[in-house]
Amino acid sequence: MTGATCAIRGTFFDLVDDPWTHAGREQEAARFIRDGLLVVKDGIIADFGTFAEVAPRHPALPVTHLPNRLILPGFIDGHVHFPQVRVLGAYGNQLLDWLQTWIFPEELKYRDRGYARVAAGHFFDALLAGGTTTCQAFTTSSPVSSEEFFEEAARRNMRVIAGLTGIDRFAPADFLNTPEDFYLESKRLIEQYHRKGRNLYAITPRFAVGCTDALMDSCRRLKEEFPDCWINTHISENPSEIRAAREHFPDCADYTRVHEKHGLLGPKFTAGHGVWLSDDEMRRFSKAGAAISFCPLSNLFLGSGLFRLGRARDPEHPVRLSVGSDVGGGNAFSLIRVLEEAYKVGMCNNTMLDGSVNPREQDLAEAERNKLSPYRAFYLATLGGANSLYLDDMLGNFDTGKEADFVALDCNAGQLAMAWRQSLAVPGGVPETIEQAAQLLFGVMTLGDDRNVDETWVAGARAYKKS
Ligand SMILES: [Zn+2]
């Protein structure tokens, strides 16, 4: 990988472990450096620690100081749709109607290279403005959209995962792939883009309702030929969708079985949503090393339901999790806003689990795991997301050897009331301890949005600065 060389001085916060495994003392899973120095060589973190300790080792390097900011690893969006930028916030439908009414007509436009290229500019601008430096994205059934996605990502030197999005039923005829064309075009795109620069390829069956056995078999064949590729799909998002999937795959006892049957469930497999997965399906995800992308903005916007966060984080069978904006089912690119909604979903889950509605459903241990502390939240958006995507050897925190993608947050920006709120949490507004940094971050995630993202850096170079 190529990238820039720089040294950044400022206040740093990152995660070094899974905070769910440190319940009650989650700060042990995080790292806070009040006055730190991050040294980047060719886009890779070469040194990191306190300024006093690190600076003397690099006397010749010019230092960029980012005062009054909290610097975090770049956010990782585990589930987003490149061709849905323009249909953000579409009115009035749940998933299956929404796809037919709003989504397929818009995505059809991405056969046009000029349209797709303009859209790619808007898409990556929006990601960076939200502090997102890596995404796993869906494209459309036209290879043009995948090509323009990867070309734009490469121009910006961003670490991304995407792939041709296969669908051979449940869409207008001119939107569908055939299983054979999907196989051939995917193979061509893998050879052209996978591991070229920072691009990574995901074999992408859109969802079981839109994919026949034959298309799923094309995915299996691709995974067997290209085992290094990722797999990206949707699962158990909406009850009507789940019923349709069951009708299409009557030999499968549940939705997860569709992916098991076609040899897809395993490491580097991510399914978005998983709102209605059974306990047994979650256990099978855990055992297989497969991941779910939790998309609360979308799950609420489309009325899909409340993802059982605490159940997914069962210590006996933990499921790898990322957070996803799921734009345009989700109505914002900002993972800060996604974390806000994720927090609320956990709180709603706990209305059932605390026993106040039905004492027989009380489960205080699961309820505790639903509580999205700032440590847990920003873990999902950084190191946890990287772990779910099997990218934690290269992304997710400030360990040396990792890629230098990061975001500088202004914890006082945003709503008019923000700065005064933050000054109650941290007098003076400048955190001195890890607990104070977490207090500020909780304020950011519950009150904040893009306005808190002051700068976003990709591979050691500034890629976005709030005007
Ligand atoms: Zn989606």
Short mmCIF file of C-alpha atoms and ligand atoms in Angstrom, two decimals:
data_model
loop_
_atom_site.label_atom_id
_atom_site.label_comp_id
_atom_site.label_asym_id
_atom_site.label_seq_id
_atom_site.Cartn_x
_atom_site.Cartn_y
_atom_site.Cartn_z
CA MET A 1 0.00 0.00 0.00
CA THR A 2 1.17 3.52 -0.69
CA GLY A 3 0.32 6.50 1.43
CA ALA A 4 1.62 9.65 3.03
CA THR A 5 4.22 10.26 5.70
CA CYS A 6 3.29 12.52 8.60
CA ALA A 7 3.27 12.98 12.36
CA ILE A 8 0.06 13.96 14.14
CA ARG A 9 0.06 15.40 17.66
CA GLY A 10 -3.16 15.43 19.63
CA THR A 11 -5.44 13.58 22.03
CA PHE A 12 -6.08 9.98 21.00
CA PHE A 13 -8.71 7.42 21.93
CA ASP A 14 -8.94 3.90 20.53
CA LEU A 15 -9.98 0.39 21.48
CA VAL A 16 -7.50 -2.42 22.02
CA ASP A 17 -9.94 -5.18 22.98
CA ASP A 18 -13.63 -6.13 22.98
CA PRO A 19 -15.29 -4.12 25.79
CA TRP A 20 -18.05 -6.73 26.19
CA THR A 21 -15.36 -9.00 27.63
CA HIS A 22 -14.56 -6.32 30.25
CA ALA A 23 -18.06 -5.67 31.60
CA GLY A 24 -17.99 -3.18 34.47
CA ARG A 25 -14.41 -2.11 33.71
CA GLU A 26 -14.68 -1.41 30.00
CA GLN A 27 -12.00 1.26 30.07
CA GLU A 28 -9.52 -1.64 30.21
CA ALA A 29 -10.45 -2.35 26.59
CA ALA A 30 -9.60 1.21 25.51
CA ARG A 31 -6.54 3.42 25.28
CA PHE A 32 -6.37 7.16 25.90
CA ILE A 33 -3.37 9.37 25.32
CA ARG A 34 -3.88 12.96 26.42
CA ASP A 35 -0.86 14.30 24.52
CA GLY A 36 0.09 11.76 21.91
CA LEU A 37 2.03 11.46 18.69
CA LEU A 38 1.07 9.26 15.75
CA VAL A 39 3.89 8.73 13.27
CA VAL A 40 2.92 7.53 9.81
CA LYS A 41 5.28 6.30 7.10
CA ASP A 42 3.87 5.63 3.63
CA GLY A 43 0.36 5.42 5.03
CA ILE A 44 1.24 2.89 7.76
CA ILE A 45 1.46 3.64 11.49
CA ALA A 46 5.16 3.49 12.27
CA ASP A 47 5.13 4.70 15.87
CA PHE A 48 2.53 5.72 18.45
CA GLY A 49 2.55 6.78 22.07
CA THR A 50 2.88 9.84 24.26
CA PHE A 51 4.43 12.87 22.61
CA ALA A 52 7.19 12.97 25.21
CA GLU A 53 8.18 9.40 24.46
CA VAL A 54 7.72 9.23 20.69
CA ALA A 55 8.82 12.68 19.47
CA PRO A 56 12.55 12.26 20.29
CA ARG A 57 12.66 9.14 18.10
CA HIS A 58 11.64 11.19 15.04
CA PRO A 59 13.46 14.51 15.36
CA ALA A 60 13.34 15.40 11.66
CA LEU A 61 9.63 14.82 11.10
CA PRO A 62 7.40 17.91 10.87
CA VAL A 63 4.48 17.63 13.30
CA THR A 64 0.86 18.54 12.52
CA HIS A 65 -0.88 19.54 15.75
CA LEU A 66 -4.66 19.00 16.00
CA PRO A 67 -5.48 20.68 19.33
CA ASN A 68 -8.88 20.45 21.04
CA ARG A 69 -9.84 17.38 19.07
CA LEU A 70 -10.35 13.74 20.01
CA ILE A 71 -8.63 11.58 17.40
CA LEU A 72 -10.13 8.14 16.77
CA PRO A 73 -9.48 5.45 14.18
CA GLY A 74 -11.52 5.99 11.02
CA PHE A 75 -15.03 4.59 11.21
CA ILE A 76 -15.91 1.35 9.44
CA ASP A 77 -19.36 1.04 7.84
CA GLY A 78 -20.07 -2.68 7.54
CA HIS A 79 -23.15 -2.34 5.33
CA VAL A 80 -23.98 0.46 2.91
CA HIS A 81 -25.43 0.74 -0.60
CA PHE A 82 -23.40 2.85 -3.01
CA PRO A 83 -26.27 3.34 -5.50
CA GLN A 84 -28.78 4.60 -2.92
CA VAL A 85 -27.29 8.00 -2.11
CA ARG A 86 -30.04 9.84 -3.94
CA VAL A 87 -32.96 7.92 -2.44
CA LEU A 88 -32.08 8.69 1.17
CA GLY A 89 -35.16 9.30 3.21
CA ALA A 90 -37.77 7.87 0.81
CA TYR A 91 -41.29 8.05 2.21
CA GLY A 92 -43.75 5.52 3.34
CA ASN A 93 -42.80 1.90 2.62
CA GLN A 94 -41.37 -1.13 4.36
CA LEU A 95 -38.60 -3.20 2.80
CA LEU A 96 -40.17 -5.16 -0.06
CA ASP A 97 -42.37 -2.29 -1.33
CA TRP A 98 -39.58 0.21 -0.77
CA LEU A 99 -37.25 -1.81 -3.00
CA GLN A 100 -39.76 -1.92 -5.84
CA THR A 101 -40.98 1.66 -5.47
CA TRP A 102 -37.77 3.54 -4.86
CA ILE A 103 -34.67 1.41 -5.07
CA PHE A 104 -34.68 -0.69 -8.22
CA PRO A 105 -35.67 2.27 -10.47
CA GLU A 106 -32.82 4.35 -9.02
CA GLU A 107 -30.23 1.55 -9.14
CA LEU A 108 -31.10 0.87 -12.78
CA LYS A 109 -29.57 4.27 -13.62
CA TYR A 110 -26.14 2.92 -12.64
CA ARG A 111 -25.81 1.13 -15.97
CA ASP A 112 -24.89 4.59 -17.21
CA ARG A 113 -21.20 5.16 -16.52
CA GLY A 114 -21.51 8.94 -16.31
CA TYR A 115 -24.28 8.71 -13.72
CA ALA A 116 -22.40 6.11 -11.69
CA ARG A 117 -19.26 8.23 -11.70
CA VAL A 118 -21.03 11.34 -10.44
CA ALA A 119 -22.74 9.24 -7.79
CA ALA A 120 -19.43 7.75 -6.64
CA GLY A 121 -18.15 11.26 -5.98
CA HIS A 122 -21.18 12.07 -3.83
CA PHE A 123 -20.96 8.72 -2.05
CA PHE A 124 -17.33 8.97 -0.96
CA ASP A 125 -17.67 12.66 -0.07
CA ALA A 126 -20.55 11.73 2.23
CA LEU A 127 -18.63 8.87 3.85
CA LEU A 128 -15.60 11.03 4.60
CA ALA A 129 -17.73 13.88 5.95
CA GLY A 130 -19.10 11.37 8.45
CA GLY A 131 -15.66 10.16 9.46
CA THR A 132 -16.05 6.85 7.65
CA THR A 133 -12.83 5.67 6.01
CA THR A 134 -13.77 2.06 5.20
CA CYS A 135 -16.99 0.54 3.99
CA GLN A 136 -18.36 -2.75 2.79
CA ALA A 137 -20.73 -1.74 0.04
CA PHE A 138 -23.36 -3.14 -2.25
CA THR A 139 -23.35 -1.96 -5.85
CA THR A 140 -25.98 -2.88 -8.46
CA SER A 141 -26.50 -5.77 -10.85
CA SER A 142 -24.61 -3.80 -13.53
CA PRO A 143 -20.80 -4.22 -13.52
CA VAL A 144 -20.49 -0.52 -14.41
CA SER A 145 -21.47 0.41 -10.84
CA SER A 146 -18.79 -1.87 -9.34
CA GLU A 147 -16.16 -0.49 -11.70
CA GLU A 148 -16.94 3.13 -10.91
CA PHE A 149 -17.07 2.34 -7.18
CA PHE A 150 -13.61 0.76 -7.18
CA GLU A 151 -12.12 3.43 -9.44
CA GLU A 152 -13.31 6.25 -7.17
CA ALA A 153 -12.18 4.41 -4.02
CA ALA A 154 -8.75 3.93 -5.60
CA ARG A 155 -8.50 7.64 -6.48
CA ARG A 156 -9.09 8.37 -2.80
CA ASN A 157 -6.84 5.51 -1.64
CA MET A 158 -9.57 4.15 0.64
CA ARG A 159 -9.80 0.62 2.05
CA VAL A 160 -13.11 -0.72 0.73
CA ILE A 161 -14.94 -3.98 0.14
CA ALA A 162 -17.58 -4.32 -2.58
CA GLY A 163 -18.75 -6.48 -5.44
CA LEU A 164 -21.25 -6.98 -8.21
CA THR A 165 -24.62 -7.38 -6.51
CA GLY A 166 -26.42 -10.42 -7.87
CA ILE A 167 -30.18 -10.67 -8.20
CA ASP A 168 -32.02 -12.97 -10.60
CA ARG A 169 -35.62 -12.58 -9.44
CA PHE A 170 -37.86 -10.09 -7.59
CA ALA A 171 -36.85 -7.05 -9.68
CA PRO A 172 -37.70 -5.58 -13.09
CA ALA A 173 -36.48 -7.84 -15.91
CA ASP A 174 -33.85 -5.38 -17.12
CA PHE A 175 -32.36 -5.23 -13.61
CA LEU A 176 -31.74 -8.98 -13.27
CA ASN A 177 -28.53 -10.97 -13.78
CA THR A 178 -28.48 -14.50 -15.04
CA PRO A 179 -26.53 -16.84 -12.75
CA GLU A 180 -23.98 -17.47 -15.51
CA ASP A 181 -23.47 -13.78 -16.32
CA PHE A 182 -23.17 -13.04 -12.62
CA TYR A 183 -20.47 -15.69 -12.31
CA LEU A 184 -18.51 -14.47 -15.36
CA GLU A 185 -18.75 -10.76 -14.54
CA SER A 186 -17.87 -11.34 -10.87
CA LYS A 187 -14.83 -13.37 -11.90
CA ARG A 188 -13.70 -10.63 -14.27
CA LEU A 189 -14.15 -7.96 -11.59
CA ILE A 190 -12.29 -10.03 -8.97
CA GLU A 191 -9.35 -10.40 -11.33
CA GLN A 192 -9.43 -6.70 -12.16
CA TYR A 193 -9.90 -5.19 -8.68
CA HIS A 194 -9.38 -7.59 -5.77
CA ARG A 195 -6.33 -6.58 -3.72
CA LYS A 196 -5.45 -3.91 -6.28
CA GLY A 197 -4.46 -0.92 -4.16
CA ARG A 198 -6.78 -0.99 -1.15
CA ASN A 199 -9.73 -2.56 -2.99
CA LEU A 200 -11.12 -5.86 -1.73
CA TYR A 201 -13.81 -7.91 -3.39
CA ALA A 202 -17.00 -9.33 -1.88
CA ILE A 203 -19.04 -11.96 -3.69
CA THR A 204 -22.47 -10.39 -3.22
CA PRO A 205 -25.77 -12.28 -3.46
CA ARG A 206 -28.22 -9.47 -2.71
CA PHE A 207 -30.67 -11.46 -0.55
CA ALA A 208 -32.39 -14.82 -0.65
CA VAL A 209 -35.67 -13.36 -1.91
CA GLY A 210 -33.82 -12.07 -4.98
CA CYS A 211 -31.51 -15.04 -5.55
CA THR A 212 -32.39 -18.48 -6.94
CA ASP A 213 -30.54 -21.65 -6.05
CA ALA A 214 -28.65 -21.27 -9.33
CA LEU A 215 -27.39 -17.79 -8.43
CA MET A 216 -26.42 -18.95 -4.94
CA ASP A 217 -24.53 -21.81 -6.60
CA SER A 218 -22.65 -19.25 -8.70
CA CYS A 219 -21.62 -17.61 -5.41
CA ARG A 220 -20.43 -20.93 -4.04
CA ARG A 221 -18.40 -21.55 -7.20
CA LEU A 222 -16.80 -18.10 -6.94
CA LYS A 223 -15.94 -18.61 -3.26
CA GLU A 224 -14.34 -21.96 -4.06
CA GLU A 225 -12.26 -20.42 -6.85
CA PHE A 226 -11.45 -17.23 -4.91
CA PRO A 227 -11.44 -18.22 -1.22
CA ASP A 228 -9.69 -14.96 -0.31
CA CYS A 229 -12.80 -12.96 -1.28
CA TRP A 230 -15.40 -11.68 1.15
CA ILE A 231 -19.14 -12.49 1.03
CA ASN A 232 -21.71 -9.77 1.61
CA THR A 233 -25.48 -10.16 1.78
CA HIS A 234 -28.64 -9.46 3.80
CA ILE A 235 -30.47 -11.73 6.22
CA SER A 236 -33.67 -11.73 8.30
CA GLU A 237 -34.41 -8.05 7.96
CA ASN A 238 -38.18 -7.95 7.71
CA PRO A 239 -40.89 -10.54 8.52
CA SER A 240 -42.44 -10.43 5.02
CA GLU A 241 -38.99 -10.91 3.50
CA ILE A 242 -38.33 -13.89 5.77
CA ARG A 243 -41.64 -15.50 4.78
CA ALA A 244 -40.78 -15.01 1.09
CA ALA A 245 -37.32 -16.53 1.61
CA ARG A 246 -38.87 -19.55 3.31
CA GLU A 247 -41.21 -20.03 0.35
CA HIS A 248 -38.32 -19.80 -2.12
CA PHE A 249 -36.15 -22.26 -0.19
CA PRO A 250 -38.64 -24.80 1.23
CA ASP A 251 -35.82 -27.27 1.87
CA CYS A 252 -34.16 -24.82 4.30
CA ALA A 253 -35.40 -24.89 7.88
CA ASP A 254 -34.48 -21.25 8.40
CA TYR A 255 -32.88 -18.29 6.61
CA THR A 256 -29.35 -19.03 7.79
CA ARG A 257 -29.64 -22.52 6.32
CA VAL A 258 -29.85 -20.95 2.82
CA HIS A 259 -26.27 -19.72 3.21
CA GLU A 260 -25.06 -22.89 4.93
CA LYS A 261 -26.55 -24.99 2.14
CA HIS A 262 -24.61 -23.03 -0.48
CA GLY A 263 -21.33 -23.15 1.43
CA LEU A 264 -21.21 -19.44 2.16
CA LEU A 265 -21.57 -19.07 5.94
CA GLY A 266 -18.09 -18.78 7.42
CA PRO A 267 -15.24 -16.33 8.01
CA LYS A 268 -15.40 -13.14 5.92
CA PHE A 269 -19.17 -13.58 5.50
CA THR A 270 -21.32 -10.62 6.57
CA ALA A 271 -25.08 -10.39 6.49
CA GLY A 272 -26.79 -7.09 7.16
CA HIS A 273 -29.60 -6.79 9.74
CA GLY A 274 -30.25 -10.22 11.30
CA VAL A 275 -33.12 -8.60 13.20
CA TRP A 276 -35.22 -11.76 13.40
CA LEU A 277 -32.49 -14.41 13.70
CA SER A 278 -33.30 -17.13 16.23
CA ASP A 279 -30.99 -17.97 19.12
CA ASP A 280 -29.93 -21.09 17.22
CA GLU A 281 -29.10 -19.11 14.07
CA MET A 282 -26.99 -16.68 16.11
CA ARG A 283 -25.13 -19.62 17.61
CA ARG A 284 -24.41 -20.92 14.11
CA PHE A 285 -23.14 -17.50 13.04
CA SER A 286 -20.85 -17.48 16.06
CA LYS A 287 -19.55 -20.97 15.43
CA ALA A 288 -18.93 -20.30 11.74
CA GLY A 289 -17.05 -17.04 12.42
CA ALA A 290 -19.62 -15.19 10.32
CA ALA A 291 -20.67 -11.61 11.03
CA ILE A 292 -23.81 -9.52 11.26
CA SER A 293 -23.90 -5.84 10.43
CA PHE A 294 -26.22 -4.07 12.86
CA CYS A 295 -28.09 -1.33 10.96
CA PRO A 296 -30.33 0.46 13.48
CA LEU A 297 -31.05 3.59 11.42
CA SER A 298 -32.37 1.40 8.64
CA ASN A 299 -34.11 -1.08 10.91
CA LEU A 300 -36.05 1.79 12.45
CA PHE A 301 -36.56 3.84 9.27
CA LEU A 302 -38.04 0.86 7.38
CA GLY A 303 -39.76 -0.45 10.49
CA SER A 304 -37.90 -3.77 10.30
CA GLY A 305 -37.49 -4.28 14.03
CA LEU A 306 -35.13 -4.22 17.00
CA PHE A 307 -31.88 -6.16 16.60
CA ARG A 308 -31.13 -8.24 19.70
CA LEU A 309 -27.74 -6.74 20.43
CA GLY A 310 -27.42 -8.32 23.88
CA ARG A 311 -28.28 -11.73 22.51
CA ALA A 312 -25.66 -11.41 19.75
CA ARG A 313 -23.07 -10.56 22.40
CA ASP A 314 -23.77 -13.73 24.43
CA PRO A 315 -20.32 -14.56 25.84
CA GLU A 316 -20.89 -18.27 25.16
CA HIS A 317 -21.61 -17.64 21.46
CA PRO A 318 -20.51 -14.11 20.55
CA VAL A 319 -21.33 -13.05 17.00
CA ARG A 320 -18.90 -10.77 15.22
CA LEU A 321 -20.64 -7.40 14.72
CA SER A 322 -20.13 -4.27 12.72
CA VAL A 323 -22.45 -1.30 12.52
CA GLY A 324 -23.85 -0.29 9.15
CA SER A 325 -25.56 2.84 7.94
CA ASP A 326 -27.43 0.80 5.30
CA VAL A 327 -27.92 3.97 3.27
CA GLY A 328 -30.56 4.40 1.77
CA GLY A 329 -32.59 2.14 4.10
CA GLY A 330 -30.73 4.06 6.76
CA ASN A 331 -31.37 7.77 6.49
CA ALA A 332 -27.84 9.04 7.18
CA PHE A 333 -24.23 8.23 6.36
CA SER A 334 -23.06 9.26 9.82
CA LEU A 335 -22.00 6.32 11.98
CA ILE A 336 -22.28 8.68 14.93
CA ARG A 337 -26.01 8.77 14.25
CA VAL A 338 -26.03 5.01 13.73
CA LEU A 339 -24.52 4.61 17.22
CA GLU A 340 -27.21 6.87 18.66
CA GLU A 341 -29.95 4.66 17.23
CA ALA A 342 -28.07 1.53 18.27
CA TYR A 343 -28.06 2.81 21.84
CA LYS A 344 -31.83 3.38 21.71
CA VAL A 345 -32.46 -0.09 20.25
CA GLY A 346 -30.56 -1.61 23.18
CA MET A 347 -32.65 0.42 25.61
CA CYS A 348 -35.89 -0.67 23.92
CA ASN A 349 -34.79 -4.31 24.06
CA ASN A 350 -34.33 -3.89 27.78
CA THR A 351 -37.92 -2.84 28.31
CA MET A 352 -38.71 -6.49 27.63
CA LEU A 353 -35.67 -7.97 29.36
CA ASP A 354 -35.95 -6.13 32.68
CA GLY A 355 -39.11 -8.05 33.52
CA SER A 356 -41.34 -5.00 33.84
CA VAL A 357 -43.60 -6.17 30.99
CA ASN A 358 -43.42 -9.90 31.54
CA PRO A 359 -41.45 -11.21 34.53
CA ARG A 360 -40.91 -14.53 32.71
CA GLU A 361 -38.92 -12.76 30.00
CA GLN A 362 -36.54 -11.17 32.48
CA ASP A 363 -32.88 -11.67 31.55
CA LEU A 364 -30.69 -9.19 33.35
CA ALA A 365 -27.44 -10.55 31.90
CA GLU A 366 -28.66 -10.03 28.35
CA ALA A 367 -30.03 -6.63 29.38
CA GLU A 368 -26.59 -5.58 30.56
CA ARG A 369 -25.14 -6.56 27.19
CA ASN A 370 -27.70 -4.35 25.42
CA LYS A 371 -26.33 -1.26 27.11
CA LEU A 372 -24.23 0.48 24.50
CA SER A 373 -21.58 2.33 26.47
CA PRO A 374 -19.32 4.66 24.48
CA TYR A 375 -16.57 2.01 24.71
CA ARG A 376 -18.83 -0.62 23.16
CA ALA A 377 -20.26 1.80 20.61
CA PHE A 378 -16.97 3.08 19.27
CA TYR A 379 -15.58 -0.46 19.37
CA LEU A 380 -18.31 -1.49 16.91
CA ALA A 381 -17.51 1.48 14.69
CA THR A 382 -13.73 0.79 14.68
CA LEU A 383 -11.89 -2.29 15.97
CA GLY A 384 -15.02 -4.45 16.30
CA GLY A 385 -16.07 -3.63 12.75
CA ALA A 386 -12.57 -4.48 11.55
CA ASN A 387 -12.71 -7.74 13.49
CA SER A 388 -16.08 -8.65 11.99
CA LEU A 389 -14.65 -8.09 8.49
CA TYR A 390 -11.37 -9.88 9.24
CA LEU A 391 -9.53 -6.60 8.68
CA ASP A 392 -8.27 -6.14 12.25
CA ASP A 393 -4.73 -6.97 11.17
CA MET A 394 -4.75 -3.75 9.13
CA LEU A 395 -7.44 -1.46 10.59
CA GLY A 396 -9.34 -0.58 13.73
CA ASN A 397 -6.89 1.10 16.10
CA PHE A 398 -3.54 2.87 16.37
CA ASP A 399 -1.31 -0.18 16.71
CA THR A 400 1.89 0.14 14.72
CA GLY A 401 1.78 -1.63 11.38
CA LYS A 402 -1.85 -0.74 10.77
CA GLU A 403 -3.10 1.62 8.09
CA ALA A 404 -3.29 5.24 9.19
CA ASP A 405 -6.96 6.12 8.69
CA PHE A 406 -8.34 8.35 11.42
CA VAL A 407 -10.88 11.00 12.30
CA ALA A 408 -10.48 14.14 14.42
CA LEU A 409 -13.69 14.85 16.35
CA ASP A 410 -14.78 18.21 17.67
CA CYS A 411 -16.74 17.06 20.71
CA ASN A 412 -18.32 20.49 21.21
CA ALA A 413 -19.70 20.95 17.70
CA GLY A 414 -23.23 20.22 16.55
CA GLN A 415 -26.38 21.26 18.32
CA LEU A 416 -26.33 24.63 19.99
CA ALA A 417 -26.60 22.99 23.41
CA MET A 418 -23.71 20.58 22.82
CA ALA A 419 -20.79 22.57 24.22
CA TRP A 420 -22.61 23.39 27.44
CA ARG A 421 -23.67 19.74 27.83
CA GLN A 422 -20.08 18.62 27.35
CA SER A 423 -18.79 21.15 29.87
CA LEU A 424 -20.95 19.49 32.54
CA ALA A 425 -19.46 16.09 31.70
CA VAL A 426 -15.92 17.44 31.48
CA PRO A 427 -15.26 20.82 33.07
CA GLY A 428 -13.03 22.80 30.75
CA GLY A 429 -14.01 20.57 27.85
CA VAL A 430 -10.58 18.94 27.60
CA PRO A 431 -10.46 15.32 28.79
CA GLU A 432 -7.71 14.44 31.23
CA THR A 433 -8.71 10.82 31.78
CA ILE A 434 -10.08 7.96 29.73
CA GLU A 435 -13.38 8.19 31.65
CA GLN A 436 -13.72 11.85 30.68
CA ALA A 437 -12.97 11.04 27.04
CA ALA A 438 -15.68 8.38 27.15
CA GLN A 439 -18.11 10.92 28.66
CA LEU A 440 -17.45 13.28 25.77
CA LEU A 441 -17.83 10.47 23.26
CA PHE A 442 -21.17 9.48 24.76
CA GLY A 443 -22.27 13.09 24.24
CA VAL A 444 -21.07 12.93 20.65
CA MET A 445 -22.88 9.68 19.91
CA THR A 446 -26.17 10.68 21.48
CA LEU A 447 -26.32 14.33 20.39
CA GLY A 448 -23.97 14.46 17.45
CA ASP A 449 -23.61 13.84 13.74
CA ASP A 450 -21.38 14.92 10.82
CA ARG A 451 -20.87 18.29 12.48
CA ASN A 452 -18.61 16.64 15.04
CA VAL A 453 -16.27 15.37 12.31
CA ASP A 454 -13.69 18.09 11.88
CA GLU A 455 -11.14 16.21 9.76
CA THR A 456 -10.87 12.78 8.20
CA TRP A 457 -7.48 11.32 7.21
CA VAL A 458 -6.88 8.42 4.84
CA ALA A 459 -3.54 6.59 4.71
CA GLY A 460 -1.81 9.47 6.47
CA ALA A 461 -3.26 12.23 4.26
CA ARG A 462 -6.06 14.67 5.06
CA ALA A 463 -9.04 13.64 2.92
CA TYR A 464 -11.73 15.87 4.46
CA LYS A 465 -11.80 19.09 6.42
CA LYS A 466 -15.04 20.63 7.66
CA SER A 467 -15.37 24.03 6.03
ZN ZN B 1 -28.82 -3.23 2.84
#
